[in-house]
Amino acid sequence: MNKIKLQLKYEEKIQKLNILNKLYFNENNPSVSDAEYDKLKKEIILLEQKYNFLNSKNSPSKKVGYKPSKNFKKSLHKVPMLSLTNAFTEEDLKNFEKKILNFLSKNEEFKITYSAEPKIDGISASLTYKNGEFYKGLSRGDGKEGEEITENLKTIKDIPKKISYKDFPEEIDIRGEVFIQNSDFEILNQKFANPRNAASGSLRQKNPEETKKIPLKFIAYTFGYEKGLIVNNQFDYLKKLNEWGFKTNPLNILTSGIKNLMKNYQDIEKKRADIDFDIDGIVYKVNDFAIQKRLGNVANAPRWAIAHKFSSNKAVSQIIDIEIQVGRTGALTPVAKIKPINIGGVIVSNATLHNEDEIIRKDIRIGDTAVIERAGDVIPHILSVDIKKRLKNSKKFIFPENCPSCGSKTIKEFNKITKKVDAVRRCSSEGYYCDKISIEKLKHFVSKEAFNVDGFGKKIVESFWKLKLIKFPQDIFKLDYSKIEKLDGWGKLSVQNLKYSIDQKKNISLEKLIYSLGIRHIGLENAKLLSKHFVAFSKFKNLSKQSDYEDLLNIDGIGETQVNSIKSFFSNEANLKVLSELEKVLVVKNTIQNSEDGLLKNKTFLVTGKLNGISRAEVKSLIEENSGKTVSSVSKKLNYLIIGDKPTKKKIDSAKQLKINIIDQAEFLKMLNKTS
Ligand code: IVH
């Protein structure tokens, strides 16, 4: 075949592959089998290897910024896959239990039994069984939506494909961890840094035949949606899992009391090196499902469970330099650049120094020999420096008084609540004046918990910023794709994928949008509260009147700190422009109120005094579950004041004056058709 004919044949194949990609990714409608797709791709690559002059920038071999996750269709989890709050110390565990007891309005004598389960460091997956048949498997994804990796999961021997036990629920999502045993990883060790990466990489192979070659294991530990599950507690559930043919962790135990949790934690930590899979802590779950249900969730983690992470690994290295990083909220964080060192299997070359006060307190200097600690997935930090090994000519580190990015003055704020000056120094510029703050704001905007734009990571934000393709969040939705296509490392396909990911996110909930803006002190939970309050983007966007701000204080959970931060956000022209530009390019969905037709619909409540056997937090959850609202002060907006033991007289007086219904606990419970 002559050169021209070869070129034509080659181009034709690439064109065909691009059409298949489009059908697969954009329209979720694959027109050929996976095997055919792979065959075509392979043919293109083989041609390139054989004939050097075949070198199209649209070739699949040139795709950069292409995430393998796009190989899979997405699907919603019927029940979200939550994450866990971390605990590191005994103190953290005590606080965890205290919060539970407070929520349940119980005293310390109330015994809580926990299922203590070693936390396997793998990849979580959710397996849906309908009428005993494994029919769909999803990865965690962002917790709400995962990737359909059914065929790959089916290659795992530990996952039963058919279950015919009578007591197996009619429908259930069995959830657990996919992982590789360390001994298997050693044999297979080729291109992955650790067993977790190897498990993740092989689960996401496009071709299940490739997944099959890797000895993946599955351990089950929880469930999502279920219909027909007849157990009352976690430990019985684990037992049932075994009966139904799933593997569970043999080191799971049932225990109670912080002392016993600590003992088990220490025992397992000692055994850690001898266990044939990586564990990074112990998960404690309140055993009783009825109590779990009462406790519910905060943001995206349950109140009834916590991950007790293992203590860290430490190493000694030298501080080469101290850099000042500027964060999204203007905080200046000193970071030590250290001589790269392996700490527990990970090469560490940066360690945080937290803030200016920490440097002063520990007298940390450039050139010092330091102990660096790495705990779990937390950023490594400097524990201490060895003064004896200090270089003779070393000088005290002087923290800059001006922002290293924009030159603005830096300030240490006075915290009205703690009545102390903040340890953190901040750049005083607002909005998008400071380049570093702007870049960090953009990174936050596209991050997982925010807009979650697939394939738009921190590196891409930085490179697009440098190329002046983006400066404000709205620019992300107005990218000039023809320019990107010409950039090094990009081709038609990767640009097509990026455009697809961005377009998909143009439909967004008000809650996510508020969170994405990165307003200081407005995290996930507060963004949720605000979105429930405003319901529509237009209402939020037009926030400017003093009375509107005062109104925000009525939202239970929003305090002065948050309101001041929101005020300062809205007083900045650049932020207002961002909001109006975003309005033009996005479709912001109104907030759906909890079961709109609940028993307490359109009713607002406030509690004063102590209730019997039920905490404030639980009352709040109960009200919200039934479509009611809680407010934090007596005003015309209040419908019911619930009085308990030792109420505040002032609140009752104002309520009487405003002719507000005053009810007691029994009357409140009656409204919910409950007696106790
Ligand atoms: S329970 C709400 N149990 O830890 C319950 N998780 O950060 C959430 N994990 O994504 C999960 N072992 O990948 C649970 N026995 C265990 C676990 C476990 C490991 C992982 C899982 C999850 C992460 C939570």
XYZ file of C-alpha atoms in Angstrom, residues 100-348:
249
model
C -24.139 11.072 70.206
C -25.285 11.054 73.825
C -26.202 14.738 73.619
C -28.153 14.194 70.437
C -30.043 11.311 72.016
C -30.407 13.327 75.204
C -28.864 10.537 77.259
C -26.334 10.693 80.069
C -22.970 8.905 80.285
C -24.510 5.802 81.822
C -26.261 4.993 78.565
C -24.217 2.224 76.951
C -23.604 2.481 73.242
C -22.450 -0.686 71.527
C -20.278 -0.319 68.453
C -19.339 -2.555 65.591
C -15.575 -1.947 65.299
C -14.350 -2.785 61.787
C -10.782 -2.450 60.469
C -10.907 0.119 57.664
C -9.568 -1.432 54.483
C -7.785 1.030 52.237
C -9.254 0.066 48.878
C -11.998 1.260 46.555
C -15.602 1.198 47.681
C -18.291 -0.271 45.477
C -22.057 -0.685 45.630
C -23.575 -3.913 44.284
C -27.283 -3.919 43.515
C -29.072 -7.257 43.778
C -32.628 -7.642 42.518
C -34.430 -10.896 43.291
C -31.120 -12.450 44.289
C -29.315 -11.510 41.116
C -26.327 -9.175 40.943
C -27.440 -6.858 38.225
C -25.613 -3.542 38.626
C -22.355 -2.452 40.287
C -21.351 1.162 40.832
C -18.205 2.883 42.013
C -18.584 5.543 44.723
C -18.059 8.469 42.320
C -19.008 11.689 44.078
C -21.209 9.757 46.524
C -24.400 10.639 44.670
C -23.528 9.283 41.257
C -21.102 6.471 40.459
C -19.712 4.734 37.404
C -21.274 1.520 36.150
C -18.486 -1.004 36.545
C -20.746 -4.042 36.696
C -18.840 -6.242 34.264
C -15.520 -5.573 35.987
C -17.013 -6.323 39.391
C -18.443 -9.560 38.036
C -14.893 -10.806 37.469
C -14.271 -10.757 41.252
C -14.664 -14.218 42.769
C -15.719 -12.900 46.191
C -18.814 -11.284 44.671
C -21.733 -13.741 44.479
C -23.595 -13.441 41.196
C -26.756 -15.190 42.374
C -28.081 -15.559 45.906
C -31.022 -17.825 46.615
C -31.391 -17.612 50.407
C -34.998 -17.079 51.498
C -34.119 -14.189 53.784
C -32.061 -12.336 51.161
C -33.836 -9.025 50.506
C -35.904 -8.558 47.364
C -33.650 -5.629 46.500
C -30.464 -4.433 48.207
C -27.287 -2.482 47.486
C -24.495 -4.430 49.185
C -21.588 -2.091 49.828
C -17.986 -2.878 50.584
C -14.379 -2.522 49.585
C -12.541 -3.848 46.533
C -8.843 -4.351 47.235
C -5.707 -6.321 46.414
C -3.893 -8.381 49.018
C -0.350 -7.229 49.656
C 1.088 -10.644 48.738
C -0.716 -10.518 45.365
C 0.406 -6.943 44.813
C 4.041 -7.933 45.275
C 3.779 -10.585 42.571
C 1.953 -8.268 40.204
C 3.824 -5.095 41.016
C 4.484 -3.408 37.691
C 3.210 0.074 37.282
C 1.274 0.935 40.436
C 2.636 2.798 43.445
C 0.578 0.875 46.002
C -2.156 -1.775 46.270
C -4.904 0.840 46.434
C -3.894 2.402 43.112
C -3.611 -1.048 41.601
C -7.155 -1.932 42.742
C -8.535 1.354 41.463
C -6.704 1.076 38.136
C -7.776 -2.468 37.457
C -11.404 -1.858 38.440
C -11.523 0.873 35.824
C -10.120 -1.142 32.958
C -12.313 -0.717 29.955
C -12.007 -4.377 29.177
C -13.247 -6.713 31.948
C -10.855 -9.353 30.600
C -8.034 -7.103 31.869
C -9.693 -6.762 35.284
C -10.003 -10.538 35.446
C -6.211 -10.891 35.348
C -5.870 -8.990 38.641
C -6.629 -10.889 41.850
C -9.149 -8.411 43.266
C -10.945 -9.216 46.519
C -14.204 -7.895 47.999
C -15.185 -7.432 51.628
C -18.744 -6.328 52.434
C -19.599 -3.998 55.340
C -22.729 -1.928 54.779
C -25.753 -1.413 52.528
C -27.489 1.378 50.659
C -31.056 1.065 49.430
C -32.855 -2.050 50.687
C -36.281 -3.621 50.404
C -36.926 -6.536 52.693
C -33.859 -6.520 54.959
C -34.803 -8.032 58.303
C -31.982 -7.294 60.748
C -31.904 -4.734 63.539
C -28.230 -4.084 63.954
C -24.907 -3.877 62.139
C -23.307 -6.950 63.666
C -26.273 -9.161 62.756
C -26.097 -7.672 59.279
C -22.419 -8.670 59.039
C -23.362 -12.207 60.129
C -26.096 -12.334 57.497
C -23.609 -11.179 54.850
C -21.492 -14.226 55.693
C -24.480 -16.551 55.490
C -25.379 -15.144 52.074
C -21.883 -15.870 50.769
C -20.069 -12.537 51.148
C -16.677 -12.183 52.834
C -16.543 -9.888 55.841
C -13.539 -8.753 57.795
C -12.581 -11.493 60.315
C -11.245 -8.799 62.652
C -14.644 -7.083 63.116
C -15.754 -7.037 66.759
C -18.672 -5.831 68.838
C -17.586 -3.625 71.741
C -18.478 -0.645 73.896
C -16.779 2.028 75.995
C -13.971 4.284 74.764
C -11.368 2.304 76.774
C -12.245 -0.877 74.886
C -12.266 0.932 71.555
C -8.758 2.200 72.317
C -7.545 -1.250 73.343
C -8.847 -2.876 70.174
C -7.336 -0.031 68.125
C -3.910 -0.563 69.703
C -4.116 -4.355 69.294
C -4.973 -4.069 65.608
C -2.349 -1.386 64.999
C 0.255 -3.817 66.353
C -1.001 -6.554 64.044
C -1.149 -4.162 61.090
C 2.099 -5.233 59.479
C 1.092 -8.915 59.576
C -2.306 -8.417 57.952
C -2.251 -9.204 54.252
C -4.165 -6.085 53.206
C -3.704 -2.373 53.868
C -5.804 -0.940 56.664
C -5.627 2.698 57.660
C -7.776 2.724 60.788
C -10.848 1.298 62.488
C -14.422 2.260 61.632
C -16.800 2.416 64.600
C -20.505 2.189 63.873
C -23.307 2.469 66.431
C -24.607 -1.080 66.308
C -28.338 -0.483 66.737
C -30.054 0.511 63.463
C -32.892 2.288 65.296
C -30.331 4.553 67.006
C -28.473 5.037 63.709
C -31.744 6.200 62.153
C -32.372 8.687 64.952
C -28.853 10.075 64.657
C -28.993 10.587 60.877
C -26.304 12.486 58.944
C -24.483 15.801 58.978
C -23.497 17.111 55.535
C -22.126 13.973 53.866
C -21.132 11.865 56.856
C -23.260 9.906 59.345
C -23.410 11.001 62.991
C -23.392 7.339 64.002
C -19.996 6.340 62.604
C -16.409 7.540 62.666
C -13.065 6.397 61.208
C -10.328 6.164 63.849
C -7.195 6.603 61.755
C -3.923 4.935 62.659
C -1.147 7.106 63.888
C 1.329 8.323 61.510
C 4.627 7.485 60.099
C 7.540 9.767 60.867
C 10.863 10.503 59.184
C 13.766 12.925 59.481
C 14.773 15.233 56.632
C 16.147 18.701 55.946
C 14.163 21.884 55.285
C 15.456 23.301 52.005
C 13.168 26.312 51.833
C 10.019 27.815 53.332
C 7.404 28.984 50.835
C 4.286 30.973 51.600
C 1.169 29.678 49.893
C -1.937 31.810 49.548
C -5.221 29.950 49.941
C -8.734 30.558 48.663
C -9.708 32.602 51.703
C -6.472 34.567 51.631
C -4.828 32.565 54.427
C -1.034 32.543 54.140
C 0.241 29.042 54.830
C 3.949 28.452 55.227
C 5.061 25.241 53.541
C 8.441 23.635 54.114
C 10.128 22.276 51.007
C 12.055 19.301 52.307
C 14.655 16.968 50.880
C 12.395 14.232 49.403
C 11.952 11.334 51.780
C 9.953 8.118 51.796
C 7.421 8.088 54.638
C 5.369 4.899 54.816
C 5.573 4.237 51.089
C 4.901 7.788 49.929
C 7.602 10.206 48.762
C 7.165 13.449 50.697
